[in-house]
Amino acid sequence: MKYLFRGGTVVSGRGTRRADILVEGEKILEVGRSITRKADQIIDVTGMLLMPGFIDAHTHFDLDVCNTTTADNFTTGSRAALRGGTTTVVDFACPNKGESLHHGLELWHRKADGRTCCDYGFHMTIDDWNPKIEAEIDDMYAAGISSFKMYMTYPAMMIGDNAMYHALKKLKEKGGICGVHCENSGVIDALIEEKKAAGEMGVSSHPRTRPDFLEAEAVSRLLRIAEAVDIPVVIVHLTNAAALREVEAARKRGQKVYAETCPQYLLLDDSVYDNPDYSLAARYVCAPPIRKAEDQKALWMALRRGEIQTISTDHCSFTLAQKDAGRGDFTKIPGGLPGVETRGELIYTAGVTTRKISLATMCRVLAENPAKLYGMFPRKGILQAGADADIVVYDPLADHVIRAADMVANVDYNPYEGFTTRGSIQQVWLRGRLAVEHGTVLAGPDGKYILRGKNCL
Ligand code: DUC
Ligand code: ZN
Ligand code: ZN
């Protein structure tokens, strides 16, 4: 079957151009000004923006965390992702403490295979370092895993500086890339103890016990460890100006540093935690927490200048009933927000239409850069001949209002309830098949596991 997308504006990381796209089977056959080759079906996309399927390199589906399990599994999460224009997710495989990476990988395949509606891959979490884990790293590459994750906080997954140093040394040898959750765990624990002693256990204590400078400290420490190893690293979910300054300082020393941020840090501010209604405040609890308006500004500026390379979601969803676990003790609120279903429209609305970033930058941070960084380029992340036909058809004039009730994610609230988008996603194509039309998800659970190669960003 050949489809010809006619009359649209094709977006890439370099800009926009009027062009047609010819698709055959799962692949793009040609992108050109006026394609005359025959097609079985012509799709009129006059007035539409055509973007490469978005890639979300930071999701947590079907994760056991905070004494509960995320509300979205691979089926509901990937359906929501597709609806948000995301055709590939890279989720974090998380072995149980003490178990092998192989076990973790098998476990994640069991969760995802045959249940995921978009394409997918896994980063592998390293939470310890010993000769057994070291030997397993080689096998991970053979299994299509070229990126890893370490946590500087969370007792169940956290890794110390010594182990982190050794792990990074091994990844350097392999040409691997690692994303790191940067927060200073020890001092956060001390601040929590102080809040407990003072009897201040409401939601507003959450951001106060995880301040920006303790994120910046961990970023700085990670970057010095990376300096010692001489390896590029990724700061995941970077939230604030102080942490950005640490990234800038490392780059000035000559280090290669990649940074990721998320829509919640770009669109929301920490006043969400001051709502006296527990439920309205607790739904925004995530780590690191949502920061100040000045931080939002710094993040947008860094995106504009190319100093932040990707926007992912950190989709880690819990229902309001699950969030209720922390009434009277904010440390028991499961941390995380839903995000995969709204990322593209939020960034287009809050970033592109306000001219904080260009359409080309949006395309880079949502598609091209994560494809390059995580070894999927040029199969993914670009609309060009030979690439997978993953296409987002965006109507810049079809505004809509975000409502939890309209979402397919398995969550009964949305952090952006009532937000009016500028334009909206009309269609999403996954490898040459119509996966979403006007908000209806047509795709079944036949997403492909993507074997990924090395970083080329
Ligand atoms: N932060 C969250 O809020 N949830 C999941 C993992 C993380 O780092
Ligand atoms: Zn994290
Ligand atoms: Zn995360």
Short mmCIF file of C-alpha atoms and ligand atoms in Angstrom, two decimals:
data_model
loop_
_atom_site.label_atom_id
_atom_site.label_comp_id
_atom_site.label_asym_id
_atom_site.label_seq_id
_atom_site.Cartn_x
_atom_site.Cartn_y
_atom_site.Cartn_z
CA MET A 1 0.00 0.00 0.00
CA LYS A 2 1.34 3.42 -0.98
CA TYR A 3 0.12 6.62 0.66
CA LEU A 4 0.86 10.11 -0.58
CA PHE A 5 0.61 12.90 2.01
CA ARG A 6 0.00 15.91 -0.19
CA GLY A 7 0.16 19.62 0.51
CA GLY A 8 1.58 19.72 4.04
CA THR A 9 4.49 21.52 5.68
CA VAL A 10 7.24 19.10 6.64
CA VAL A 11 9.12 19.96 9.84
CA SER A 12 12.68 18.89 10.60
CA GLY A 13 15.37 19.92 13.06
CA ARG A 14 16.60 22.40 10.44
CA GLY A 15 13.32 24.13 9.62
CA THR A 16 10.14 23.73 7.62
CA ARG A 17 9.38 23.25 3.94
CA ARG A 18 6.35 22.56 1.77
CA ALA A 19 6.69 18.96 0.65
CA ASP A 20 4.78 15.78 -0.08
CA ILE A 21 5.62 12.47 1.57
CA LEU A 22 5.26 9.13 -0.17
CA VAL A 23 5.00 6.12 2.12
CA GLU A 24 5.22 2.48 1.09
CA GLY A 25 4.66 -0.23 3.68
CA GLU A 26 6.40 0.76 6.90
CA LYS A 27 8.85 3.20 5.32
CA ILE A 28 9.06 6.63 3.77
CA LEU A 29 9.89 6.26 0.10
CA GLU A 30 10.31 9.91 -0.84
CA VAL A 31 9.95 13.44 0.51
CA GLY A 32 9.74 16.09 -2.19
CA ARG A 33 8.14 19.24 -3.48
CA SER A 34 5.51 17.78 -5.81
CA ILE A 35 5.65 14.03 -5.92
CA THR A 36 4.12 12.67 -9.11
CA ARG A 37 4.65 8.94 -8.47
CA LYS A 38 1.46 6.90 -8.18
CA ALA A 39 -0.05 6.13 -4.78
CA ASP A 40 -2.96 3.93 -3.71
CA GLN A 41 -4.35 6.69 -1.55
CA ILE A 42 -3.82 10.43 -1.37
CA ILE A 43 -4.09 12.03 2.04
CA ASP A 44 -4.80 15.73 1.78
CA VAL A 45 -2.79 17.45 4.52
CA THR A 46 -3.13 21.00 3.22
CA GLY A 47 -2.55 23.45 6.07
CA MET A 48 -1.10 20.75 8.33
CA LEU A 49 2.34 20.45 9.91
CA LEU A 50 3.94 17.05 9.38
CA MET A 51 6.39 16.13 12.11
CA PRO A 52 8.42 13.00 12.75
CA GLY A 53 6.72 10.76 15.33
CA PHE A 54 7.75 12.04 18.75
CA ILE A 55 10.09 10.00 20.91
CA ASP A 56 9.66 9.93 24.67
CA ALA A 57 12.92 8.70 26.16
CA HIS A 58 11.70 8.85 29.77
CA THR A 59 8.65 6.83 30.76
CA HIS A 60 7.84 4.59 33.71
CA PHE A 61 5.11 2.13 32.71
CA ASP A 62 4.11 -0.80 34.92
CA LEU A 63 6.63 0.16 37.60
CA ASP A 64 6.41 -1.01 41.20
CA VAL A 65 7.42 2.04 43.19
CA CYS A 66 6.46 3.84 46.42
CA ASN A 67 4.60 0.70 47.69
CA THR A 68 2.29 0.69 44.70
CA THR A 69 2.31 0.15 40.92
CA THR A 70 1.99 2.92 38.35
CA ALA A 71 -1.54 3.36 37.03
CA ASP A 72 -0.41 3.00 33.43
CA ASN A 73 0.97 -0.26 32.13
CA PHE A 74 2.53 -0.69 28.69
CA THR A 75 -0.86 -0.96 26.98
CA THR A 76 -2.61 2.05 28.50
CA GLY A 77 0.60 4.08 28.60
CA SER A 78 1.48 3.43 24.98
CA ARG A 79 -2.08 4.15 23.82
CA ALA A 80 -1.85 7.49 25.61
CA ALA A 81 1.60 8.07 24.11
CA LEU A 82 0.33 7.51 20.57
CA ARG A 83 -2.54 9.86 21.18
CA GLY A 84 0.04 12.46 22.17
CA GLY A 85 2.00 11.95 18.93
CA THR A 86 4.64 9.72 20.50
CA THR A 87 5.43 6.75 18.30
CA THR A 88 8.41 5.46 20.30
CA VAL A 89 8.99 5.32 24.05
CA VAL A 90 12.16 4.34 25.86
CA ASP A 91 11.13 3.06 29.28
CA PHE A 92 13.41 2.35 32.24
CA ALA A 93 13.95 -1.35 32.86
CA CYS A 94 14.54 -1.73 36.57
CA PRO A 95 15.94 -4.99 37.97
CA ASN A 96 14.94 -5.71 41.56
CA LYS A 97 17.80 -4.88 43.94
CA GLY A 98 20.33 -7.71 43.92
CA GLU A 99 18.96 -9.26 40.72
CA SER A 100 20.86 -9.42 37.45
CA LEU A 101 20.44 -7.05 34.52
CA HIS A 102 19.29 -10.06 32.51
CA HIS A 103 16.46 -10.62 34.96
CA GLY A 104 15.51 -6.96 34.71
CA LEU A 105 15.51 -7.13 30.93
CA GLU A 106 13.41 -10.30 30.85
CA LEU A 107 10.98 -8.76 33.31
CA TRP A 108 10.58 -5.65 31.15
CA HIS A 109 10.11 -7.70 28.00
CA ARG A 110 7.37 -9.66 29.79
CA LYS A 111 5.67 -6.39 30.75
CA ALA A 112 5.95 -4.86 27.27
CA ASP A 113 6.08 -7.51 24.53
CA GLY A 114 2.74 -8.04 22.83
CA ARG A 115 1.15 -5.37 25.01
CA THR A 116 2.61 -2.12 23.66
CA CYS A 117 0.85 -0.11 20.95
CA CYS A 118 3.79 2.12 19.95
CA ASP A 119 7.40 1.17 19.28
CA TYR A 120 9.58 0.87 22.35
CA GLY A 121 13.01 0.31 23.81
CA PHE A 122 14.49 0.15 27.31
CA HIS A 123 17.24 1.93 29.16
CA MET A 124 18.79 -0.41 31.74
CA THR A 125 19.03 0.71 35.36
CA ILE A 126 22.35 0.10 37.11
CA ASP A 127 21.86 0.19 40.88
CA ASP A 128 25.03 -1.57 42.01
CA TRP A 129 28.46 -2.46 40.69
CA ASN A 130 30.22 -5.82 40.86
CA PRO A 131 32.00 -8.17 38.41
CA LYS A 132 28.72 -9.93 37.54
CA ILE A 133 27.01 -6.70 36.49
CA GLU A 134 30.12 -5.60 34.64
CA ALA A 135 30.07 -8.81 32.61
CA GLU A 136 26.39 -8.30 31.80
CA ILE A 137 26.90 -4.88 30.24
CA ASP A 138 28.29 -6.43 27.03
CA ASP A 139 25.15 -8.55 26.69
CA MET A 140 22.96 -5.48 27.04
CA TYR A 141 24.43 -4.02 23.84
CA ALA A 142 23.73 -7.28 22.03
CA ALA A 143 20.13 -6.99 23.30
CA GLY A 144 19.75 -3.53 21.75
CA ILE A 145 20.31 -1.53 24.91
CA SER A 146 22.80 1.27 24.43
CA SER A 147 21.71 3.54 27.27
CA PHE A 148 21.61 3.17 31.03
CA LYS A 149 20.20 4.92 34.07
CA MET A 150 21.50 5.61 37.55
CA TYR A 151 19.80 7.22 40.54
CA MET A 152 21.54 9.40 43.13
CA THR A 153 18.44 9.13 45.33
CA TYR A 154 15.71 6.54 46.16
CA PRO A 155 17.07 3.80 48.49
CA ALA A 156 15.70 0.99 46.29
CA MET A 157 17.67 2.07 43.22
CA MET A 158 20.33 4.48 44.38
CA ILE A 159 24.00 3.99 43.57
CA GLY A 160 27.01 5.42 45.43
CA ASP A 161 29.76 7.58 43.94
CA ASN A 162 32.32 4.76 43.87
CA ALA A 163 30.00 2.36 42.03
CA MET A 164 28.94 5.15 39.70
CA TYR A 165 32.57 5.86 38.82
CA HIS A 166 33.21 2.20 37.95
CA ALA A 167 29.97 1.87 35.98
CA LEU A 168 30.78 4.97 33.93
CA LYS A 169 34.28 3.63 33.23
CA LYS A 170 32.77 0.48 31.74
CA LEU A 171 30.24 2.47 29.72
CA LYS A 172 33.04 4.61 28.36
CA GLU A 173 34.79 1.50 27.10
CA LYS A 174 31.55 0.50 25.32
CA GLY A 175 30.72 3.97 23.98
CA GLY A 176 27.56 3.94 26.08
CA ILE A 177 25.47 6.75 27.44
CA CYS A 178 23.94 7.07 30.89
CA GLY A 179 21.11 9.24 32.20
CA VAL A 180 21.27 10.16 35.87
CA HIS A 181 18.60 11.27 38.34
CA CYS A 182 20.43 13.95 40.28
CA GLU A 183 19.33 14.82 43.81
CA ASN A 184 21.33 14.79 47.05
CA SER A 185 19.69 11.95 48.93
CA GLY A 186 21.43 12.36 52.31
CA VAL A 187 20.53 15.98 52.84
CA ILE A 188 16.98 15.45 51.54
CA ASP A 189 16.56 12.74 54.21
CA ALA A 190 17.85 15.15 56.87
CA LEU A 191 15.39 17.86 55.77
CA ILE A 192 12.54 15.34 55.88
CA GLU A 193 13.53 14.39 59.45
CA GLU A 194 13.37 18.07 60.40
CA LYS A 195 9.90 18.43 58.88
CA LYS A 196 8.76 15.34 60.78
CA ALA A 197 10.12 16.73 64.05
CA ALA A 198 8.30 20.01 63.38
CA GLY A 199 5.07 18.19 62.55
CA GLU A 200 4.99 19.78 59.07
CA MET A 201 3.88 16.79 57.03
CA GLY A 202 1.61 18.50 54.47
CA VAL A 203 2.24 18.58 50.72
CA SER A 204 3.92 22.00 50.86
CA SER A 205 6.87 20.37 52.67
CA HIS A 206 7.61 18.25 49.58
CA PRO A 207 9.33 20.99 47.52
CA ARG A 208 10.98 22.42 50.64
CA THR A 209 12.76 19.14 51.36
CA ARG A 210 13.97 18.77 47.77
CA PRO A 211 15.29 22.28 46.97
CA ASP A 212 16.90 23.30 43.69
CA PHE A 213 20.40 23.57 45.19
CA LEU A 214 20.35 19.92 46.28
CA GLU A 215 19.60 18.99 42.69
CA ALA A 216 22.39 21.34 41.55
CA GLU A 217 24.81 19.76 44.04
CA ALA A 218 24.10 16.29 42.66
CA VAL A 219 24.44 17.54 39.07
CA SER A 220 27.79 19.06 39.99
CA ARG A 221 28.98 15.86 41.72
CA LEU A 222 27.90 13.68 38.81
CA LEU A 223 29.65 15.96 36.35
CA ARG A 224 32.88 15.86 38.35
CA ILE A 225 32.69 12.06 38.43
CA ALA A 226 32.07 12.10 34.67
CA GLU A 227 35.07 14.42 34.34
CA ALA A 228 37.23 11.90 36.20
CA VAL A 229 36.06 9.18 33.79
CA ASP A 230 36.01 11.47 30.75
CA ILE A 231 32.60 10.39 29.51
CA PRO A 232 29.52 12.31 28.28
CA VAL A 233 26.44 11.91 30.50
CA VAL A 234 22.77 12.88 30.39
CA ILE A 235 21.14 14.87 33.19
CA VAL A 236 17.55 13.62 33.15
CA HIS A 237 14.62 15.82 34.19
CA LEU A 238 16.70 18.92 34.85
CA THR A 239 14.42 21.43 36.57
CA ASN A 240 16.15 24.64 37.53
CA ALA A 241 18.55 27.51 36.84
CA ALA A 242 21.12 26.51 39.49
CA ALA A 243 21.44 23.02 38.00
CA LEU A 244 21.76 24.55 34.53
CA ARG A 245 24.68 26.64 35.76
CA GLU A 246 26.49 23.44 36.79
CA VAL A 247 25.97 22.04 33.31
CA GLU A 248 27.30 25.24 31.80
CA ALA A 249 30.38 25.13 34.06
CA ALA A 250 31.16 21.55 33.02
CA ARG A 251 30.78 22.46 29.35
CA LYS A 252 33.17 25.36 29.89
CA ARG A 253 35.69 22.83 31.24
CA GLY A 254 35.32 21.01 27.93
CA GLN A 255 32.93 18.24 29.01
CA LYS A 256 30.13 16.90 26.83
CA VAL A 257 26.88 17.05 28.78
CA TYR A 258 23.35 16.37 27.55
CA ALA A 259 20.31 17.69 29.41
CA GLU A 260 16.66 16.69 29.39
CA THR A 261 13.73 18.58 30.86
CA CYS A 262 9.98 17.86 31.03
CA PRO A 263 6.76 19.80 30.32
CA GLN A 264 5.84 20.03 34.02
CA TYR A 265 9.00 22.04 34.70
CA LEU A 266 8.30 24.32 31.73
CA LEU A 267 4.60 24.99 32.29
CA LEU A 268 3.89 24.72 36.02
CA ASP A 269 5.32 26.43 39.09
CA ASP A 270 5.67 25.47 42.73
CA SER A 271 2.51 27.32 43.82
CA VAL A 272 0.71 24.05 42.93
CA TYR A 273 1.95 22.63 46.25
CA ASP A 274 0.39 25.40 48.33
CA ASN A 275 -3.19 24.49 47.48
CA PRO A 276 -4.96 23.85 50.83
CA ASP A 277 -6.98 21.08 49.21
CA TYR A 278 -4.79 17.97 49.74
CA SER A 279 -5.84 16.24 46.54
CA LEU A 280 -5.28 19.30 44.35
CA ALA A 281 -1.74 19.69 45.73
CA ALA A 282 -0.71 16.01 46.03
CA ARG A 283 -1.41 15.28 42.37
CA TYR A 284 1.63 17.41 41.44
CA VAL A 285 4.10 15.59 43.68
CA CYS A 286 7.07 14.37 41.68
CA ALA A 287 10.81 14.28 42.15
CA PRO A 288 12.52 16.56 41.54
CA PRO A 289 9.59 18.85 42.38
CA ILE A 290 8.11 21.57 40.21
CA ARG A 291 10.14 24.77 40.60
CA LYS A 292 9.72 28.53 40.34
CA ALA A 293 8.69 30.77 37.46
CA GLU A 294 12.32 32.01 37.15
CA ASP A 295 13.43 28.43 36.61
CA GLN A 296 10.87 27.95 33.84
CA LYS A 297 12.30 31.00 32.13
CA ALA A 298 15.84 29.67 32.37
CA LEU A 299 14.76 26.31 30.96
CA TRP A 300 13.01 27.87 27.95
CA MET A 301 16.07 30.01 27.29
CA ALA A 302 18.33 26.97 27.47
CA LEU A 303 16.08 25.11 25.03
CA ARG A 304 16.17 28.04 22.66
CA ARG A 305 19.96 28.14 22.78
CA GLY A 306 20.32 24.39 22.30
CA GLU A 307 21.67 23.91 25.83
CA ILE A 308 18.90 21.41 26.67
CA GLN A 309 18.70 18.68 24.06
CA THR A 310 15.49 16.79 24.83
CA ILE A 311 12.05 17.19 26.38
CA SER A 312 10.72 13.89 27.73
CA THR A 313 7.79 13.40 30.10
CA ASP A 314 8.93 11.22 33.04
CA HIS A 315 5.40 9.80 32.70
CA CYS A 316 4.86 8.00 36.01
CA SER A 317 1.14 8.05 36.64
CA PHE A 318 -0.91 7.40 39.75
CA THR A 319 -4.62 7.77 40.32
CA LEU A 320 -5.98 10.22 42.87
CA ALA A 321 -6.75 7.25 45.14
CA GLN A 322 -3.08 6.26 44.98
CA LYS A 323 -2.00 9.84 45.63
CA ASP A 324 -4.22 9.75 48.70
CA ALA A 325 -1.70 7.50 50.48
CA GLY A 326 0.18 10.58 51.65
CA ARG A 327 -2.55 12.38 53.60
CA GLY A 328 -0.80 13.45 56.78
CA ASP A 329 2.63 12.30 55.51
CA PHE A 330 3.85 13.83 52.27
CA THR A 331 6.70 11.29 52.02
CA LYS A 332 4.13 8.57 51.27
CA ILE A 333 2.66 10.31 48.21
CA PRO A 334 3.72 8.28 45.16
CA GLY A 335 5.79 10.65 43.05
CA GLY A 336 5.12 11.23 39.39
CA LEU A 337 2.80 12.82 36.85
CA PRO A 338 1.08 11.61 33.71
CA GLY A 339 2.50 13.32 30.62
CA VAL A 340 2.73 11.22 27.45
CA GLU A 341 -0.68 12.22 26.13
CA THR A 342 -0.15 15.97 26.18
CA ARG A 343 3.56 16.67 25.62
CA GLY A 344 3.49 17.66 21.93
CA GLU A 345 0.49 19.96 22.15
CA LEU A 346 1.79 21.60 25.34
CA ILE A 347 5.21 22.32 23.86
CA TYR A 348 3.71 23.61 20.62
CA THR A 349 1.33 25.87 22.55
CA ALA A 350 3.59 27.13 25.34
CA GLY A 351 6.83 27.10 23.33
CA VAL A 352 6.28 27.57 19.60
CA THR A 353 3.24 29.85 19.46
CA THR A 354 4.78 32.15 22.10
CA ARG A 355 8.05 32.14 20.10
CA LYS A 356 10.09 30.86 23.02
CA ILE A 357 11.34 28.15 20.68
CA SER A 358 11.05 27.55 16.95
CA LEU A 359 9.21 24.70 15.30
CA ALA A 360 12.61 23.29 14.29
CA THR A 361 13.72 23.30 17.94
CA MET A 362 10.50 21.57 18.95
CA CYS A 363 11.22 18.92 16.33
CA ARG A 364 14.78 18.50 17.56
CA VAL A 365 13.91 18.16 21.25
CA LEU A 366 10.88 15.88 20.77
CA ALA A 367 12.15 13.69 17.95
CA GLU A 368 15.50 14.20 16.27
CA ASN A 369 17.75 14.60 19.31
CA PRO A 370 16.36 11.68 21.34
CA ALA A 371 16.59 9.52 18.20
CA LYS A 372 20.27 10.46 17.84
CA LEU A 373 21.15 10.31 21.53
CA TYR A 374 19.56 6.92 22.02
CA GLY A 375 20.75 5.25 18.84
CA MET A 376 17.62 5.21 16.64
CA PHE A 377 18.59 7.79 14.03
CA PRO A 378 17.85 7.99 11.08
CA ARG A 379 15.33 5.15 11.37
CA LYS A 380 13.39 7.38 13.77
CA GLY A 381 13.37 11.14 14.43
CA ILE A 382 13.28 12.45 10.86
CA LEU A 383 10.97 12.45 7.85
CA GLN A 384 13.23 11.35 5.01
CA ALA A 385 13.48 8.48 2.53
CA GLY A 386 14.33 5.23 4.29
CA ALA A 387 13.03 6.27 7.71
CA ASP A 388 10.11 4.56 9.45
CA ALA A 389 6.87 6.22 8.40
CA ASP A 390 6.12 7.59 11.88
CA ILE A 391 4.25 10.82 11.17
CA VAL A 392 2.37 13.33 13.33
CA VAL A 393 -0.22 15.38 11.40
CA TYR A 394 -0.73 18.57 13.38
CA ASP A 395 -3.47 21.10 12.65
CA PRO A 396 -2.21 24.46 13.98
CA LEU A 397 -5.73 25.91 13.93
CA ALA A 398 -7.67 23.18 15.77
CA ASP A 399 -7.44 24.38 19.38
CA HIS A 400 -8.88 22.26 22.15
CA VAL A 401 -9.20 22.16 25.92
CA ILE A 402 -7.34 19.51 27.90
CA ARG A 403 -9.68 17.44 30.07
CA ALA A 404 -8.83 14.33 32.06
CA ALA A 405 -12.19 12.91 31.05
CA ASP A 406 -11.08 12.84 27.40
CA MET A 407 -7.75 11.12 28.02
CA VAL A 408 -7.01 7.45 27.45
CA ALA A 409 -4.26 7.25 30.09
CA ASN A 410 -5.42 5.28 33.12
CA VAL A 411 -5.50 8.36 35.35
CA ASP A 412 -8.47 10.28 36.74
CA TYR A 413 -6.84 13.72 36.65
CA ASN A 414 -4.70 15.75 34.32
CA PRO A 415 -2.08 18.25 35.55
CA TYR A 416 -3.14 20.67 32.79
CA GLU A 417 -6.92 20.43 33.25
CA GLY A 418 -8.64 23.33 31.45
CA PHE A 419 -5.53 24.37 29.48
CA THR A 420 -6.40 25.49 25.94
CA THR A 421 -3.97 24.17 23.36
CA ARG A 422 -3.10 26.00 20.18
CA GLY A 423 -3.78 23.46 17.49
CA SER A 424 -3.95 19.74 17.98
CA ILE A 425 -2.84 16.39 16.69
CA GLN A 426 -5.17 15.16 13.95
CA GLN A 427 -3.51 11.91 12.98
CA VAL A 428 -0.60 9.78 14.08
CA TRP A 429 0.95 7.20 11.76
CA LEU A 430 3.13 4.41 13.11
CA ARG A 431 5.30 2.63 10.54
CA GLY A 432 2.91 3.45 7.71
CA ARG A 433 -0.30 2.61 9.55
CA LEU A 434 -2.88 5.05 10.86
CA ALA A 435 -2.57 4.69 14.65
CA VAL A 436 -4.64 7.66 15.84
CA GLU A 437 -7.33 9.66 14.09
CA HIS A 438 -9.00 12.68 15.73
CA GLY A 439 -8.16 11.39 19.19
CA THR A 440 -9.29 7.82 18.60
CA VAL A 441 -6.54 5.26 19.03
CA LEU A 442 -6.77 2.67 16.26
CA ALA A 443 -3.51 0.82 16.92
CA GLY A 444 -3.45 -2.50 18.70
CA PRO A 445 -0.65 -3.88 20.89
CA ASP A 446 1.73 -4.57 18.03
CA GLY A 447 4.47 -2.03 18.75
CA LYS A 448 7.98 -3.23 17.89
CA TYR A 449 10.92 -3.52 20.25
CA ILE A 450 13.64 -1.35 18.74
CA LEU A 451 17.23 -2.57 18.83
CA ARG A 452 19.18 0.59 19.45
CA GLY A 453 22.72 1.55 18.51
CA LYS A 454 25.15 4.15 19.75
CA ASN A 455 24.67 7.83 20.46
CA CYS A 456 25.35 10.06 17.45
CA LEU A 457 24.20 13.40 18.87
N1 DUC B 1 10.47 10.85 39.85
C1 DUC B 1 9.16 10.72 40.02
O1 DUC B 1 8.50 11.66 40.43
N2 DUC B 1 8.59 9.54 39.72
C2 DUC B 1 9.29 8.44 39.18
C3 DUC B 1 10.73 8.52 39.19
C4 DUC B 1 11.27 9.86 39.44
O2 DUC B 1 12.44 10.06 39.30
ZN ZN B 2 14.11 10.45 38.05
ZN ZN B 3 11.88 9.13 35.84
#
